[in-house]
């Protein structure tokens, strides 16, 4: 398994501001992902965080709104920019070691007022 | 568009019974299949993975895969109230990201 931590665990933000979420893994992983889970919904993949290069975004998500960094094999950040109430959600970091098993961090609960 | 379909539930079963959760997927190229459990307010937790046709057992959990029918299921024997959660089915092909279903909410009644 993998031990994954996320900061902050929760936050309340004003619209128009930005929040950066950090994801730290206890050891090197091959792939890191960022998901969003809106209330009562399943998981939606935002992007794959690529080490040393630009993230790969899914349809409906753009770099200007959700810039992502991955400077090394154990750390990544997701920024939610120019927030609106529609961005209120749980944001989850997920990692894959090898080709198969994928684990999730504890999540960051974001409320935008 | 890859799709994973699950009955949203809720699925209610009495304590001690077998809970049967089902999932179908659209992409015939899918190679890896996973079941995650998510308690309310918590992140998903991996409980089973299966890669080949047939059954795979782990304690009270059995995953079943039928690639010809594009169908994967999870059986929970001797269901306990602590099994009450949302169960998410996820599939992937090769090294692509997981595609999740919407989840089935299971309620085990004491």
CSV table of N, CA and C in Angstrom, one decimal, chain B:
chain,number,residue,atom,x,y,z
B,1,UNK,N,-16.4,6.7,-25.5
B,1,UNK,CA,-16.5,7.0,-24.1
B,1,UNK,C,-16.6,5.8,-23.3
B,2,UNK,N,-15.6,5.6,-22.4
B,2,UNK,CA,-15.7,4.4,-21.5
B,2,UNK,C,-16.7,4.6,-20.4
B,3,UNK,N,-17.5,3.6,-20.2
B,3,UNK,CA,-18.5,3.8,-19.2
B,3,UNK,C,-18.5,2.6,-18.2
B,4,UNK,N,-18.8,2.9,-17.0
B,4,UNK,CA,-19.0,1.8,-16.0
B,4,UNK,C,-20.3,2.1,-15.3
B,5,UNK,N,-21.1,1.1,-15.3
B,5,UNK,CA,-22.5,1.2,-14.8
B,5,UNK,C,-22.7,0.4,-13.6
B,6,UNK,N,-23.3,1.0,-12.6
B,6,UNK,CA,-23.7,0.4,-11.3
B,6,UNK,C,-25.1,0.8,-10.9
B,7,UNK,N,-25.8,-0.1,-10.3
B,7,UNK,CA,-27.1,0.3,-9.7
B,7,UNK,C,-26.8,1.2,-8.5
B,8,UNK,N,-27.4,2.4,-8.4
B,8,UNK,CA,-27.1,3.3,-7.3
B,8,UNK,C,-27.6,2.9,-6.0
B,9,UNK,N,-28.6,2.0,-6.0
B,9,UNK,CA,-29.2,1.5,-4.7
B,9,UNK,C,-30.1,2.6,-4.1
B,10,UNK,N,-30.4,2.5,-2.8
B,10,UNK,CA,-29.7,1.7,-1.9
B,10,UNK,C,-30.1,0.2,-2.0
B,11,UNK,N,-29.1,-0.7,-1.7
B,11,UNK,CA,-29.3,-2.1,-1.6
B,11,UNK,C,-29.3,-2.4,-0.1
B,12,UNK,N,-30.5,-2.9,0.3
B,12,UNK,CA,-30.6,-3.2,1.7
B,12,UNK,C,-30.6,-4.7,1.9
B,13,UNK,N,-29.8,-5.2,2.8
B,13,UNK,CA,-29.8,-6.6,3.1
B,13,UNK,C,-29.7,-6.8,4.7
B,14,UNK,N,-30.3,-7.9,5.2
B,14,UNK,CA,-30.3,-8.1,6.6
B,14,UNK,C,-28.9,-8.6,7.0
B,15,UNK,N,-28.6,-8.3,8.3
B,15,UNK,CA,-27.3,-8.8,8.8
B,15,UNK,C,-27.2,-10.3,8.6
B,16,UNK,N,-26.0,-10.7,8.2
B,16,UNK,CA,-25.8,-12.2,8.0
B,16,UNK,C,-26.1,-12.7,6.6
B,17,UNK,N,-26.7,-11.9,5.8
B,17,UNK,CA,-27.1,-12.3,4.5
B,17,UNK,C,-25.9,-12.0,3.5
B,18,UNK,N,-26.1,-12.5,2.3
B,18,UNK,CA,-25.1,-12.2,1.2
B,18,UNK,C,-25.5,-11.0,0.4
B,19,UNK,N,-24.6,-10.0,0.3
B,19,UNK,CA,-24.9,-8.8,-0.5
B,19,UNK,C,-24.2,-9.0,-1.8
B,20,UNK,N,-25.0,-8.7,-2.9
B,20,UNK,CA,-24.5,-8.9,-4.3
B,20,UNK,C,-24.5,-7.6,-5.0
B,21,UNK,N,-23.3,-7.1,-5.4
B,21,UNK,CA,-23.1,-5.9,-6.0
B,21,UNK,C,-22.7,-6.1,-7.5
B,22,UNK,N,-23.3,-5.4,-8.4
B,22,UNK,CA,-23.0,-5.7,-9.8
B,22,UNK,C,-22.5,-4.5,-10.6
B,23,UNK,N,-21.7,-4.7,-11.6
B,23,UNK,CA,-21.1,-3.7,-12.4
B,23,UNK,C,-20.9,-4.1,-13.8
B,24,UNK,N,-21.3,-3.3,-14.8
B,24,UNK,CA,-21.0,-3.6,-16.2
B,24,UNK,C,-20.1,-2.5,-16.8
B,25,UNK,N,-19.3,-2.8,-17.8
B,25,UNK,CA,-18.4,-1.9,-18.4
B,25,UNK,C,-18.5,-1.9,-19.9
B,26,UNK,N,-18.2,-0.8,-20.5
B,26,UNK,CA,-18.4,-0.7,-22.0
B,26,UNK,C,-17.2,-1.1,-22.8
B,27,UNK,N,-16.0,-0.9,-22.2
B,27,UNK,CA,-14.7,-1.0,-23.0
B,27,UNK,C,-14.2,-2.5,-22.9
B,28,UNK,N,-14.3,-3.2,-24.1
B,28,UNK,CA,-13.9,-4.5,-24.1
B,28,UNK,C,-12.4,-4.7,-23.9
B,29,UNK,N,-11.6,-3.6,-24.1
B,29,UNK,CA,-10.2,-3.6,-23.8
B,29,UNK,C,-9.8,-3.6,-22.3
B,30,UNK,N,-10.8,-3.4,-21.5
B,30,UNK,CA,-10.5,-3.3,-20.1
B,30,UNK,C,-9.8,-4.6,-19.6
B,31,UNK,N,-8.8,-4.4,-18.8
B,31,UNK,CA,-8.0,-5.5,-18.3
B,31,UNK,C,-7.9,-5.7,-16.8
B,32,UNK,N,-8.2,-4.7,-16.1
B,32,UNK,CA,-8.1,-4.7,-14.6
B,32,UNK,C,-9.3,-4.1,-14.0
B,33,UNK,N,-9.8,-4.8,-12.9
B,33,UNK,CA,-11.1,-4.5,-12.3
B,33,UNK,C,-10.9,-4.4,-10.8
B,34,UNK,N,-11.5,-3.4,-10.2
B,34,UNK,CA,-11.3,-3.1,-8.8
B,34,UNK,C,-12.7,-2.8,-8.2
B,35,UNK,N,-12.7,-3.1,-6.9
B,35,UNK,CA,-13.8,-2.7,-6.0
B,35,UNK,C,-13.2,-1.9,-4.9
B,36,UNK,N,-13.8,-0.7,-4.7
B,36,UNK,CA,-13.5,0.2,-3.6
B,36,UNK,C,-14.7,0.4,-2.7
B,37,UNK,N,-14.4,0.5,-1.4
B,37,UNK,CA,-15.4,0.8,-0.5
B,37,UNK,C,-15.2,2.2,0.0
B,38,UNK,N,-16.3,3.0,0.1
B,38,UNK,CA,-16.2,4.4,0.6
B,38,UNK,C,-17.2,4.6,1.7
B,39,UNK,N,-16.8,4.8,2.9
B,39,UNK,CA,-17.7,5.2,3.9
B,39,UNK,C,-17.9,6.7,3.8
B,40,UNK,N,-19.1,7.1,4.3
B,40,UNK,CA,-19.5,8.5,4.2
B,40,UNK,C,-18.4,9.4,4.8
B,41,UNK,N,-18.0,10.4,4.1
B,41,UNK,CA,-17.0,11.4,4.6
B,41,UNK,C,-15.6,10.9,4.5
B,42,UNK,N,-15.4,9.7,4.0
B,42,UNK,CA,-14.0,9.2,3.9
B,42,UNK,C,-13.6,9.0,2.4
B,43,UNK,N,-12.4,8.7,2.2
B,43,UNK,CA,-11.9,8.5,0.8
B,43,UNK,C,-12.0,7.0,0.4
B,44,UNK,N,-12.0,6.7,-0.8
B,44,UNK,CA,-12.2,5.3,-1.2
B,44,UNK,C,-11.1,4.4,-0.8
B,45,UNK,N,-11.4,3.2,-0.4
B,45,UNK,CA,-10.5,2.2,0.1
B,45,UNK,C,-10.6,0.9,-0.8
B,46,UNK,N,-9.4,0.5,-1.3
B,46,UNK,CA,-9.4,-0.7,-2.2
B,46,UNK,C,-9.7,-1.9,-1.4
B,47,UNK,N,-10.7,-2.7,-1.8
B,47,UNK,CA,-11.0,-4.0,-1.1
B,47,UNK,C,-10.7,-5.2,-2.0
B,48,UNK,N,-10.8,-5.1,-3.3
B,48,UNK,CA,-10.6,-6.3,-4.2
B,48,UNK,C,-10.1,-5.8,-5.5
B,49,UNK,N,-9.3,-6.6,-6.1
B,49,UNK,CA,-8.9,-6.5,-7.5
B,49,UNK,C,-9.0,-7.8,-8.2
B,50,UNK,N,-9.3,-7.8,-9.5
B,50,UNK,CA,-9.4,-9.1,-10.2
B,50,UNK,C,-9.0,-8.8,-11.7
B,51,UNK,N,-8.3,-9.8,-12.3
B,51,UNK,CA,-7.7,-9.5,-13.6
B,51,UNK,C,-8.1,-10.6,-14.6
B,52,UNK,N,-8.6,-11.8,-14.1
B,52,UNK,CA,-8.9,-12.9,-15.1
B,52,UNK,C,-10.3,-13.4,-14.7
B,53,UNK,N,-10.9,-14.0,-15.7
B,53,UNK,CA,-12.2,-14.6,-15.6
B,53,UNK,C,-12.3,-15.5,-14.4
B,54,UNK,N,-13.5,-15.5,-13.7
B,54,UNK,CA,-13.7,-16.4,-12.6
B,54,UNK,C,-13.9,-15.7,-11.3
B,55,UNK,N,-13.7,-16.4,-10.3
B,55,UNK,CA,-13.9,-15.9,-8.9
B,55,UNK,C,-12.5,-15.7,-8.2
B,56,UNK,N,-12.5,-14.7,-7.4
B,56,UNK,CA,-11.4,-14.4,-6.5
B,56,UNK,C,-11.9,-14.1,-5.1
B,57,UNK,N,-11.5,-14.9,-4.1
B,57,UNK,CA,-12.0,-14.8,-2.8
B,57,UNK,C,-11.0,-14.2,-1.8
B,58,UNK,N,-11.4,-13.3,-0.9
B,58,UNK,CA,-10.6,-12.7,0.1
B,58,UNK,C,-11.5,-12.5,1.3
B,59,UNK,N,-11.3,-13.5,2.3
B,59,UNK,CA,-12.2,-13.4,3.5
B,59,UNK,C,-13.7,-13.5,3.1
B,60,UNK,N,-14.4,-12.5,3.5
B,60,UNK,CA,-15.9,-12.5,3.3
B,60,UNK,C,-16.2,-12.0,1.9
B,61,UNK,N,-15.2,-11.5,1.2
B,61,UNK,CA,-15.5,-10.9,-0.1
B,61,UNK,C,-15.1,-11.8,-1.3
B,62,UNK,N,-15.9,-11.9,-2.3
B,62,UNK,CA,-15.6,-12.6,-3.5
B,62,UNK,C,-15.9,-11.7,-4.7
B,63,UNK,N,-14.9,-11.5,-5.6
B,63,UNK,CA,-15.1,-10.8,-6.8
B,63,UNK,C,-15.2,-11.8,-7.9
B,64,UNK,N,-16.1,-11.5,-8.8
B,64,UNK,CA,-16.4,-12.4,-10.0
B,64,UNK,C,-16.3,-11.6,-11.3
B,65,UNK,N,-15.6,-12.1,-12.2
B,65,UNK,CA,-15.4,-11.4,-13.5
B,65,UNK,C,-15.8,-12.3,-14.7
B,66,UNK,N,-16.5,-11.7,-15.6
B,66,UNK,CA,-16.9,-12.4,-16.8
B,66,UNK,C,-16.7,-11.4,-18.0
B,67,UNK,N,-15.5,-11.5,-18.6
B,67,UNK,CA,-15.1,-10.6,-19.6
B,67,UNK,C,-16.0,-10.7,-20.9
B,68,UNK,N,-16.5,-11.9,-21.2
B,68,UNK,CA,-17.4,-12.0,-22.4
B,68,UNK,C,-18.7,-11.2,-22.2
B,69,UNK,N,-19.2,-11.2,-21.0
B,69,UNK,CA,-20.4,-10.5,-20.7
B,69,UNK,C,-20.1,-9.0,-20.2
B,70,UNK,N,-18.8,-8.7,-20.1
B,70,UNK,CA,-18.4,-7.4,-19.6
B,70,UNK,C,-19.1,-7.1,-18.3
B,71,UNK,N,-18.9,-8.0,-17.3
B,71,UNK,CA,-19.6,-7.9,-16.1
B,71,UNK,C,-18.7,-8.3,-14.9
B,72,UNK,N,-18.7,-7.5,-13.9
B,72,UNK,CA,-17.9,-7.8,-12.7
B,72,UNK,C,-18.8,-7.6,-11.5
B,73,UNK,N,-18.7,-8.5,-10.5
B,73,UNK,CA,-19.6,-8.4,-9.3
B,73,UNK,C,-18.7,-8.6,-8.1
B,74,UNK,N,-19.3,-8.2,-7.0
B,74,UNK,CA,-18.7,-8.4,-5.6
B,74,UNK,C,-19.8,-9.0,-4.7
B,75,UNK,N,-19.4,-10.1,-4.1
B,75,UNK,CA,-20.3,-10.7,-3.1
B,75,UNK,C,-19.7,-10.5,-1.7
B,76,UNK,N,-20.5,-10.1,-0.8
B,76,UNK,CA,-20.1,-10.0,0.6
B,76,UNK,C,-20.9,-11.0,1.4
B,77,UNK,N,-20.2,-12.0,1.9
B,77,UNK,CA,-20.9,-13.0,2.7
B,77,UNK,C,-21.0,-12.5,4.2
B,78,UNK,N,-22.0,-13.1,4.9
B,78,UNK,CA,-22.2,-12.7,6.3
B,78,UNK,C,-22.1,-11.2,6.5
B,79,UNK,N,-22.9,-10.5,5.8
B,79,UNK,CA,-22.9,-9.0,5.8
B,79,UNK,C,-23.1,-8.5,7.2
B,80,UNK,N,-22.3,-7.5,7.6
B,80,UNK,CA,-22.3,-6.8,8.9
B,80,UNK,C,-22.7,-5.4,8.7
B,81,UNK,N,-23.3,-4.8,9.8
B,81,UNK,CA,-23.7,-3.4,9.7
B,81,UNK,C,-22.5,-2.5,9.3
B,82,UNK,N,-21.3,-2.9,9.7
B,82,UNK,CA,-20.1,-2.2,9.3
B,82,UNK,C,-19.7,-2.2,7.9
B,83,UNK,N,-20.4,-3.1,7.1
B,83,UNK,CA,-20.2,-3.1,5.7
B,83,UNK,C,-21.0,-2.1,5.0
B,84,UNK,N,-21.9,-1.4,5.7
B,84,UNK,CA,-22.7,-0.3,5.1
B,84,UNK,C,-21.9,0.8,4.6
B,85,UNK,N,-21.9,1.0,3.3
B,85,UNK,CA,-21.0,2.0,2.6
B,85,UNK,C,-21.4,2.1,1.2
B,86,UNK,N,-20.7,2.9,0.5
B,86,UNK,CA,-20.9,2.9,-1.0
B,86,UNK,C,-19.8,2.2,-1.6
B,87,UNK,N,-20.1,1.3,-2.6
B,87,UNK,CA,-19.1,0.4,-3.2
B,87,UNK,C,-18.9,0.9,-4.6
B,88,UNK,N,-17.7,1.2,-5.0
B,88,UNK,CA,-17.4,1.7,-6.3
B,88,UNK,C,-16.7,0.7,-7.1
B,89,UNK,N,-17.2,0.5,-8.3
B,89,UNK,CA,-16.5,-0.4,-9.3
B,89,UNK,C,-15.6,0.5,-10.2
B,90,UNK,N,-14.4,0.0,-10.5
B,90,UNK,CA,-13.5,0.7,-11.3
B,90,UNK,C,-12.8,-0.2,-12.3
B,91,UNK,N,-12.6,0.3,-13.5
B,91,UNK,CA,-11.9,-0.6,-14.5
B,91,UNK,C,-10.8,0.3,-15.2
B,92,UNK,N,-9.8,-0.5,-15.8
B,92,UNK,CA,-8.8,0.2,-16.6
B,92,UNK,C,-8.3,-0.7,-17.6
B,93,UNK,N,-7.7,-0.1,-18.6
B,93,UNK,CA,-7.0,-0.8,-19.7
B,93,UNK,C,-5.5,-0.3,-19.6
B,94,UNK,N,-4.6,-1.3,-19.5
B,94,UNK,CA,-3.2,-1.0,-19.5
B,94,UNK,C,-2.9,0.0,-18.4
B,95,UNK,N,-2.2,1.1,-18.8
B,95,UNK,CA,-1.7,2.1,-17.9
B,95,UNK,C,-2.6,3.3,-17.8
B,96,UNK,N,-3.8,3.2,-18.3
B,96,UNK,CA,-4.7,4.4,-18.3
B,96,UNK,C,-5.3,4.6,-16.9
B,97,UNK,N,-5.8,5.8,-16.7
B,97,UNK,CA,-6.5,6.0,-15.4
B,97,UNK,C,-7.7,5.2,-15.2
B,98,UNK,N,-8.0,4.9,-13.9
B,98,UNK,CA,-9.2,4.2,-13.6
B,98,UNK,C,-10.4,5.0,-14.0
B,99,UNK,N,-11.4,4.2,-14.5
B,99,UNK,CA,-12.7,4.8,-14.8
B,99,UNK,C,-13.7,4.2,-13.7
B,100,UNK,N,-14.4,5.1,-13.0
B,100,UNK,CA,-15.3,4.7,-11.9
B,100,UNK,C,-16.7,4.7,-12.3
B,101,UNK,N,-17.5,3.7,-11.7
B,101,UNK,CA,-18.9,3.8,-11.7
B,101,UNK,C,-19.4,4.8,-10.7
B,102,UNK,N,-20.7,5.0,-10.7
B,102,UNK,CA,-21.3,6.0,-9.7
B,102,UNK,C,-21.4,5.4,-8.3
B,103,UNK,N,-21.2,4.1,-8.2
B,103,UNK,CA,-21.3,3.5,-6.9
B,103,UNK,C,-22.7,3.0,-6.5
B,104,UNK,N,-22.7,1.9,-5.7
B,104,UNK,CA,-23.9,1.4,-5.1
B,104,UNK,C,-23.8,1.5,-3.6
B,105,UNK,N,-24.9,2.1,-3.1
B,105,UNK,CA,-25.0,2.3,-1.6
B,105,UNK,C,-25.6,1.0,-1.0
B,106,UNK,N,-24.8,0.4,-0.1
B,106,UNK,CA,-25.2,-0.8,0.6
B,106,UNK,C,-25.6,-0.4,2.0
B,107,UNK,N,-26.8,-0.9,2.4
B,107,UNK,CA,-27.2,-0.8,3.8
B,107,UNK,C,-27.4,-2.1,4.4
B,108,UNK,N,-26.7,-2.5,5.5
B,108,UNK,CA,-26.9,-3.8,6.1
B,108,UNK,C,-27.7,-3.5,7.4
B,109,UNK,N,-28.8,-4.1,7.5
B,109,UNK,CA,-29.8,-3.9,8.6
B,109,UNK,C,-29.6,-4.9,9.7
B,110,UNK,N,-29.3,-4.4,10.9
B,110,UNK,CA,-29.1,-5.3,12.1
B,110,UNK,C,-30.4,-5.9,12.5
